[in-house]
CSV table of C-alpha atoms and ligand atoms in Angstrom, one decimal:
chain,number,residue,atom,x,y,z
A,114,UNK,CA,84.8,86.6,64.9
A,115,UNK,CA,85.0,87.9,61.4
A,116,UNK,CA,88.2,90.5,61.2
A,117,UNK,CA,87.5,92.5,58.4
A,118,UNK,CA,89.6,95.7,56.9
A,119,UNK,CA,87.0,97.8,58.2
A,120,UNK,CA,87.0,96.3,61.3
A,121,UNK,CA,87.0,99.2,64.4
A,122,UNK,CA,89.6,98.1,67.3
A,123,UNK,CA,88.8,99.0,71.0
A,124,UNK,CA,91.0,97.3,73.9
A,125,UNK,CA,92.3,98.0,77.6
A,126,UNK,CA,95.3,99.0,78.2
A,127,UNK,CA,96.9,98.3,81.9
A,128,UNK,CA,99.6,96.2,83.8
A,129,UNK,CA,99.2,93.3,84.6
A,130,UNK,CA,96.4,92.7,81.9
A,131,UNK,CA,96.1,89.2,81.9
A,132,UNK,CA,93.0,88.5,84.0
A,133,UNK,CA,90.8,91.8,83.0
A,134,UNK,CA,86.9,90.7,81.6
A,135,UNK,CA,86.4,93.3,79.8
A,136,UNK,CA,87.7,91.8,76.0
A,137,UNK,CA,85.3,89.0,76.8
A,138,UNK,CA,82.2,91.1,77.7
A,139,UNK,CA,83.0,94.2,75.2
A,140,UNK,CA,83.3,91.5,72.4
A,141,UNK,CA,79.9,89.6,73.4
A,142,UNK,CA,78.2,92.9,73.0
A,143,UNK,CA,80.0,93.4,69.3
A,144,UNK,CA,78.9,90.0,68.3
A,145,UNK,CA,76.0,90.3,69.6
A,146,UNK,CA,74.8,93.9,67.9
A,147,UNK,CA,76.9,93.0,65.3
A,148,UNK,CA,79.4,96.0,65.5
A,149,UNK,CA,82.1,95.6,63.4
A,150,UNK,CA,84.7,96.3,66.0
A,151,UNK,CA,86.9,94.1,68.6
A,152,UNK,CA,88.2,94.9,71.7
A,153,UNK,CA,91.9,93.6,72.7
A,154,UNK,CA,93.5,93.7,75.9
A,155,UNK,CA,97.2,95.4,75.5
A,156,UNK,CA,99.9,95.0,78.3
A,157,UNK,CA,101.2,98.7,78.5
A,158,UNK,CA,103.8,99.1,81.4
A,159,UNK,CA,103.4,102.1,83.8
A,160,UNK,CA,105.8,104.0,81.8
A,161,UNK,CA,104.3,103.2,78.4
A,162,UNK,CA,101.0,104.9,78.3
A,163,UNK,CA,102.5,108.1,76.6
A,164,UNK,CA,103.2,106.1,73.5
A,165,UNK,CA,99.9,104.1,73.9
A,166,UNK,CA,97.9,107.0,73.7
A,167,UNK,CA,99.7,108.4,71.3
A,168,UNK,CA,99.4,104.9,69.2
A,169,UNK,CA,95.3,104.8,70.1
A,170,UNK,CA,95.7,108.7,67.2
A,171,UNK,CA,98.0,106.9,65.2
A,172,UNK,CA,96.3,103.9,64.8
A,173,UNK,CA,92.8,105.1,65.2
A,174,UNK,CA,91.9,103.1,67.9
A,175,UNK,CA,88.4,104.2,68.5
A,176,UNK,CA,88.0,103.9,72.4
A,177,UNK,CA,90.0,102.1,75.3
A,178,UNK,CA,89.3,101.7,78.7
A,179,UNK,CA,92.6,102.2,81.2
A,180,UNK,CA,92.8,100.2,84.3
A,181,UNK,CA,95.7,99.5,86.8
A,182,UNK,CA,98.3,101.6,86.8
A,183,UNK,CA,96.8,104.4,84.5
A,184,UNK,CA,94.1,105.9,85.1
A,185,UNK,CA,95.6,109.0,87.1
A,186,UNK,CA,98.5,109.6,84.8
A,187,UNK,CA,95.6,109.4,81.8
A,188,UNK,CA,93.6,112.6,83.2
A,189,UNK,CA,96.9,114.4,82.1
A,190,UNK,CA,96.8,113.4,78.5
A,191,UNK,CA,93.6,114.0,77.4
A,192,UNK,CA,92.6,117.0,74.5
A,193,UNK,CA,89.1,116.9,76.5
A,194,UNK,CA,87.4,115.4,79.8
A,195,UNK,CA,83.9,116.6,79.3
A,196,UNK,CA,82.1,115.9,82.6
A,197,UNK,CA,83.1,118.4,85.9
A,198,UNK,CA,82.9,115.2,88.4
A,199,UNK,CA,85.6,113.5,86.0
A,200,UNK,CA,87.5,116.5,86.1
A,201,UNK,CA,87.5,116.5,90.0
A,202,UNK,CA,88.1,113.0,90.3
A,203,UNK,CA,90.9,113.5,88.1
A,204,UNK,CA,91.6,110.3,86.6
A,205,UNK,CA,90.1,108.3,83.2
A,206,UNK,CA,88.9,105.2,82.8
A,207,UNK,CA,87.3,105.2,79.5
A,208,UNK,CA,88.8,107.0,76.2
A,209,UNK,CA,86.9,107.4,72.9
A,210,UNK,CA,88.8,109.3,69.8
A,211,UNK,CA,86.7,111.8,68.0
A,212,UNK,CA,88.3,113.9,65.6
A,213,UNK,CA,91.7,113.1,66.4
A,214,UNK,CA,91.2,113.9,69.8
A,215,UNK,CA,91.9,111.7,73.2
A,216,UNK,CA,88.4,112.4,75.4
A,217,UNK,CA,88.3,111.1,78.8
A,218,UNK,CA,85.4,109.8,81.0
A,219,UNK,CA,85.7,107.8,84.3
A,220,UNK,CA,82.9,105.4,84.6
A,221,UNK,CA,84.1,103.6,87.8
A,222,UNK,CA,82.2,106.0,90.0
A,223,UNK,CA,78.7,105.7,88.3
A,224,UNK,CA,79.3,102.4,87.7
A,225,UNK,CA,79.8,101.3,91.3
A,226,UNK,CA,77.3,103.9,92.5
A,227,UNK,CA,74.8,101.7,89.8
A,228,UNK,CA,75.7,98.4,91.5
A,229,UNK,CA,75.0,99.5,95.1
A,230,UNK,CA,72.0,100.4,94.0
A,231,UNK,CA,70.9,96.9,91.8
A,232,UNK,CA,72.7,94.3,93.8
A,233,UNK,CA,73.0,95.6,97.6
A,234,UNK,CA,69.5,97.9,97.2
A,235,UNK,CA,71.3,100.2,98.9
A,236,UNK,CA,71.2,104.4,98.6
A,237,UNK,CA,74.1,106.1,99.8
A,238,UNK,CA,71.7,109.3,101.0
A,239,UNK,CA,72.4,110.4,104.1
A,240,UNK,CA,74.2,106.4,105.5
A,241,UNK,CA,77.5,106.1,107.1
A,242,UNK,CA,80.5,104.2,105.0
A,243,UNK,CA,83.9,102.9,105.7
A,244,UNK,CA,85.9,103.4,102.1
A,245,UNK,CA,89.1,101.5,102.2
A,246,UNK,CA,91.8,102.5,99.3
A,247,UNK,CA,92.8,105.9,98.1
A,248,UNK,CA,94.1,104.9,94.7
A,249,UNK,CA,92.4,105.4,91.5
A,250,UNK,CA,89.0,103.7,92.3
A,251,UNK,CA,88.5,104.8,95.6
A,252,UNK,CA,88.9,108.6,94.6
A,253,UNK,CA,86.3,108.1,91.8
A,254,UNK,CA,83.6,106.1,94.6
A,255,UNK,CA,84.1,108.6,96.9
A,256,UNK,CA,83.6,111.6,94.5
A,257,UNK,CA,80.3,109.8,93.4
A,258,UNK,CA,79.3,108.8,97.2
A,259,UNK,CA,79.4,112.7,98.2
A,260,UNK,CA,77.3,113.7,95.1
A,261,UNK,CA,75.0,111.2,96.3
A,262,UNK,CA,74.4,112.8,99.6
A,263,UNK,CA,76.3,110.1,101.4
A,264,UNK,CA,76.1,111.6,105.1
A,265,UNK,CA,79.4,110.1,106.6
A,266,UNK,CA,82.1,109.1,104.3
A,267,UNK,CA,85.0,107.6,106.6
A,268,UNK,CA,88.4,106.9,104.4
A,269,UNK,CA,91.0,104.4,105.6
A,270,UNK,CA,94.6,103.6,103.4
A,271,UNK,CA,97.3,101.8,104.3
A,272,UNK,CA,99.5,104.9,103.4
A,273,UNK,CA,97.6,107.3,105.9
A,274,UNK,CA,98.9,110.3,103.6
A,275,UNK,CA,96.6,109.2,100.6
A,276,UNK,CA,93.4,109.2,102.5
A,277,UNK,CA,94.1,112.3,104.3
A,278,UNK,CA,95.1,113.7,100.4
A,279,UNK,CA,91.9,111.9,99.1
A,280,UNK,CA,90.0,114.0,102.4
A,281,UNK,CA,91.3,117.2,101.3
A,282,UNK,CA,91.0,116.8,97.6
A,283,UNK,CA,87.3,116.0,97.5
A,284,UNK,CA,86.7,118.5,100.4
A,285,UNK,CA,88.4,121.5,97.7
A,286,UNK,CA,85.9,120.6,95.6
A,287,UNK,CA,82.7,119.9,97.9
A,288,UNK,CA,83.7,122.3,101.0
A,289,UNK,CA,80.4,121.0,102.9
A,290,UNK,CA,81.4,116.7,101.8
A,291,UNK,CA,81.4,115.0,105.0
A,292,UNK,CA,84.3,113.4,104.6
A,293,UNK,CA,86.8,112.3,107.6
A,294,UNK,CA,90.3,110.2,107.0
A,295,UNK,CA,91.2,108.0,109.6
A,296,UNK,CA,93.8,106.1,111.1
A,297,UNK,CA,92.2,103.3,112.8
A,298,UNK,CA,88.6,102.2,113.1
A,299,UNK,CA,88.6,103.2,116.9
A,300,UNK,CA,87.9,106.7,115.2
A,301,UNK,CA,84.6,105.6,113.8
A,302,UNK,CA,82.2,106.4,116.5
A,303,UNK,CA,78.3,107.3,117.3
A,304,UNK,CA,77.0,104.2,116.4
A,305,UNK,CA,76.7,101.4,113.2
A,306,UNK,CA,78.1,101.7,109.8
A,307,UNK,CA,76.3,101.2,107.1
A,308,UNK,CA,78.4,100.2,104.4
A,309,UNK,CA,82.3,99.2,104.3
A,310,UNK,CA,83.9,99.3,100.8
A,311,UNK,CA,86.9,97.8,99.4
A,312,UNK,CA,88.9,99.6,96.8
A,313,UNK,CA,92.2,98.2,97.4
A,314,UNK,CA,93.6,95.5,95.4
A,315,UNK,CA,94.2,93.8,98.5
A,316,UNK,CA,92.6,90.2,99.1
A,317,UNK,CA,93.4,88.9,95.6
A,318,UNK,CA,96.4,87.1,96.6
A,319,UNK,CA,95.5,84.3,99.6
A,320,UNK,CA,98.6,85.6,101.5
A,321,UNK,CA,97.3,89.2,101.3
A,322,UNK,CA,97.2,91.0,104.7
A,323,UNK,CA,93.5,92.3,105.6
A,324,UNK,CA,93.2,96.0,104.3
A,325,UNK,CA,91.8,96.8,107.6
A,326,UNK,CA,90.8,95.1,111.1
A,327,UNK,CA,87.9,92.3,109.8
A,328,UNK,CA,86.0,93.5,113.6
A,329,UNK,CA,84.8,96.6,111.3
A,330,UNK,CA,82.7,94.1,109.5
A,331,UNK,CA,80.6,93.4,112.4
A,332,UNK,CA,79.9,97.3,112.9
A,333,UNK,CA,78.1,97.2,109.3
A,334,UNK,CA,74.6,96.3,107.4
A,335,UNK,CA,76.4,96.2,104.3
A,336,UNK,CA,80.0,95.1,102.2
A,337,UNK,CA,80.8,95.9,98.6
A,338,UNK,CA,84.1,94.6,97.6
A,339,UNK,CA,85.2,96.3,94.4
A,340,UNK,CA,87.8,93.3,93.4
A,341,UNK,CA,85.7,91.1,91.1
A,342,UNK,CA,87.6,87.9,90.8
A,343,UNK,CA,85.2,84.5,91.4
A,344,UNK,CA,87.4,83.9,94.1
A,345,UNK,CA,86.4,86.1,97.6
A,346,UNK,CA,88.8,88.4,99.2
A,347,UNK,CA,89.4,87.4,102.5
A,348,UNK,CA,87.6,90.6,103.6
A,349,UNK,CA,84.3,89.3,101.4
A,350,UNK,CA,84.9,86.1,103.8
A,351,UNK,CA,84.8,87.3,106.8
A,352,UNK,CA,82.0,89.6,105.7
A,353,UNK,CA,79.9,86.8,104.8
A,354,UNK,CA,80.6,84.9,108.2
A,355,UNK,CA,79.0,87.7,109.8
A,356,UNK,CA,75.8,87.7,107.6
A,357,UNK,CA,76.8,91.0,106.3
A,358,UNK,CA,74.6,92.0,102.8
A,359,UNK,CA,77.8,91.3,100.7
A,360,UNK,CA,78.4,92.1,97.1
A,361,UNK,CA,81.7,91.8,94.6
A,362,UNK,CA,82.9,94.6,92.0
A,363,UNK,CA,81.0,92.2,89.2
A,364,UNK,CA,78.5,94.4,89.1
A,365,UNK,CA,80.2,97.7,89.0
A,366,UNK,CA,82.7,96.0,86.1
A,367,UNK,CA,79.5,95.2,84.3
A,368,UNK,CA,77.9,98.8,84.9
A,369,UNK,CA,81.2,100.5,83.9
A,370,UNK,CA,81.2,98.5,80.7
A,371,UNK,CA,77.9,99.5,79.9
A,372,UNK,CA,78.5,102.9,80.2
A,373,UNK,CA,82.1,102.9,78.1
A,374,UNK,CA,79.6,101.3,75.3
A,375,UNK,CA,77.3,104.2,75.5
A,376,UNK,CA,80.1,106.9,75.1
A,377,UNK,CA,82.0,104.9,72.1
A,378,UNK,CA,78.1,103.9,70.4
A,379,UNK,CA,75.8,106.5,71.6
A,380,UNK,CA,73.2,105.4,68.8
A,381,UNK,CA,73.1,102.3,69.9
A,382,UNK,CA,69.8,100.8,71.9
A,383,UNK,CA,70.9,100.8,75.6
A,384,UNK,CA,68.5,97.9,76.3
A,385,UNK,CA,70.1,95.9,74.1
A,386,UNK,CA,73.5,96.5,75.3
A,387,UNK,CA,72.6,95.7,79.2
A,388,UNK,CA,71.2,92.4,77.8
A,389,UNK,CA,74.1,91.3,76.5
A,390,UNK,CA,76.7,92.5,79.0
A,391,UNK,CA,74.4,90.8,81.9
A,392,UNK,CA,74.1,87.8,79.9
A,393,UNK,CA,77.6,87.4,79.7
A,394,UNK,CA,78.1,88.2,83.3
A,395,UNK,CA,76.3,84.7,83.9
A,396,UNK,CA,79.3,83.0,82.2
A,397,UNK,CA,82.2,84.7,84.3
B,419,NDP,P1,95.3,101.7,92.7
B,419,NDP,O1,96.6,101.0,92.4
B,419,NDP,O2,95.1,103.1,92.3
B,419,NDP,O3,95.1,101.7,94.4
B,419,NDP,C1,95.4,100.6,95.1
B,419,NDP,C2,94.9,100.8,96.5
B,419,NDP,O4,95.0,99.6,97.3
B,419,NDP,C3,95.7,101.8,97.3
B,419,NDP,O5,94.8,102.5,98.2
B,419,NDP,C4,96.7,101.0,98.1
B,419,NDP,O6,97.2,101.5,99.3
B,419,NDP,C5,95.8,99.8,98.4
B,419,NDP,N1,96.6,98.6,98.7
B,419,NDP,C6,97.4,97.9,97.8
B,419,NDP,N2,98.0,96.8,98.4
B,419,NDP,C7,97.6,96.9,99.7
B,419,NDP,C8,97.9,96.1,100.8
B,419,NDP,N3,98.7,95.0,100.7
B,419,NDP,N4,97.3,96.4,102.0
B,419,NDP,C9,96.5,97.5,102.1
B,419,NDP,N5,96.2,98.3,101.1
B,419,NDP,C10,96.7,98.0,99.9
B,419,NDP,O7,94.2,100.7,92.2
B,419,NDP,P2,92.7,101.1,91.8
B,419,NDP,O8,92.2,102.1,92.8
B,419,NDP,O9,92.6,101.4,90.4
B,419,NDP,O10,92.0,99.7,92.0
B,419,NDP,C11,91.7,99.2,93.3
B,419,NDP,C12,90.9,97.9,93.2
B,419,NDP,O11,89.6,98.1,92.7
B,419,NDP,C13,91.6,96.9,92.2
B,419,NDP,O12,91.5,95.6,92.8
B,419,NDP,C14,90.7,96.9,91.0
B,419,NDP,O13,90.7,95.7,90.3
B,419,NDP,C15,89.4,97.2,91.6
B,419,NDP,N6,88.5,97.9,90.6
B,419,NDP,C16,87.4,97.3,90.3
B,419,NDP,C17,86.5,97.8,89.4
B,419,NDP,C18,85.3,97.1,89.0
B,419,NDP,O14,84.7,97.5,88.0
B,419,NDP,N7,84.8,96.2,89.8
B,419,NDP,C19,86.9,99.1,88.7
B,419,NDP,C20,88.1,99.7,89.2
B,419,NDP,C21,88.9,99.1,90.1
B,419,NDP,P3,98.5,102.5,99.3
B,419,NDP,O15,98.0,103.9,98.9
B,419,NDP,O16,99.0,102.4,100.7
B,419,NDP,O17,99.4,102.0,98.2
């Protein structure tokens, strides 16, 4: 890598940092197109992304993406977030600085939405789903399952609060989304599911309880597990032991990326792009 005083800096900031993909995939497409830029993963605390942001005008830092614990508190500091649907999911994953100015994107939901699509084949148009989680990503998949005419979106959270919040929230801005929160699978009836998603971080840790009861995963044709270490949740396990069409959040990370290049380069050939990023998947 050839650091230059011209060279453009991009990075993630989040908490913990250390294991995120995306410096090695963002700076395989740089090489690769050979974009003078280089994208470096900063550890910023929960209570440091004020000053971060405020660092990305100082320093004219060109774009970063936000993961874990950010992305809500983001949405609140942004001069701009272009798209309604980011607006209503209400939280940022991707920032570029034009002008001086933070503007936000979330490309979680169209990424994961992207991914069902490639690696499951599956079309969220009028199927049943189980979403686990009510943080960050889940907010953003569900947003982007409703748009898609999903026709039974179930929620399920460890903190029942969250998913009934996540129920109402989407439901103030799609009054006809049907949506239902949950407090045990027994509520899930009139037949199979057709998709269970993970967006909890839970499974990454071997000791980690199970999100929800694995039975679930006998009621469903399909599993997407957003976590998108090499090592399977236990969840992803068990899915697998019951022959359940099972994919990890590779994929979506790779289809998010993808779409954070198009907003930071938006002259640059898309084909290209994909190339690179899927080639590099191959290596993780
Ligand atoms: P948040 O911190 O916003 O939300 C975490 C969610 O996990 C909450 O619903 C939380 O429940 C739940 N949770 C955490 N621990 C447990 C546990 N022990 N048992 C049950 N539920 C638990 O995180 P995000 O929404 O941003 O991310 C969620 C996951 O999705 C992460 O693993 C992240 O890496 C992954 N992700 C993957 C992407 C990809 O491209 N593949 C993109 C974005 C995220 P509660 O409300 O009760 O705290």
């Amino acid at each position: 890598m050839d650091i230059k005083g011209t060279t453009q800096i991009y990075g993630i900031f989040g908490s913990p940092v250390r294991h995120t993909l995306s410096p090695k995939l963002h700076n395989a497409v740089f090489q690769k197109k050979g974009i003078d830029a280089v994208y470096v993963p900063f550890e910023v605390p929960g209570d440091g992304l004020v000053e971060a942001l405020e660092a990305v005008r100082r320093l004219k830092i060109r774009g970063v993406n936000l993961t874990i614990p950010h992305k809500e508190k983001a949405f609140l500091y942004m001069d701009e977030v272009p798209e309604v649907i980011d607006r209503a999911v209400g939280a940022i994953n991707t920032v570029s600085l034009k002008d001086g100015k933070l503007i936000g994107h979330n490309t979680d939901g169209p990424g994961f939405i992207e991914d069902l699509k490639e690696t499951l084949q599956f079309l969220p148009k009028g199927k049943r789903v189980l979403l686990l989680g009510a943080g960050g990503a889940a907010r953003s998949a569900a947003f982007y399952l409703v748009k898609e005419e999903c026709g039974e979106l179930f929620i399920h959270n460890r903190t029942p609060e969250r998913a009934k919040g996540l129920e109402d929230y989407v439901k103030k801005y799609i009054p006809t989304a049907g949506v239902k929160s949950i407090l045990s699978i027994d509520e899930i009836s009139g037949g199979p599911l057709d998709l269970v998603v993970n967006a909890t971080s839970c499974g990454l840790k071997e000791d980690d309880p199970f999100p929800v009861n694995p039975d679930v995963l006998s009621r469903t044709k399909h599993y997407y597990d957003m976590i998108y270490s090499s090592q399977k949740t236990r969840l992803f396990r068990e899915a697998q032991t019951r022959k359940v069409k099972s994919a990890n959040g590779l994929g979506m990370l790779i289809h998010q990326a993808f779409l954070s290049e198009l907003i930071w380069f938006p002259g640059e050939e898309r084909k290209s792009i994909f190339a690179s990023l899927r080639e590099t998947r191959r290596s993780c």
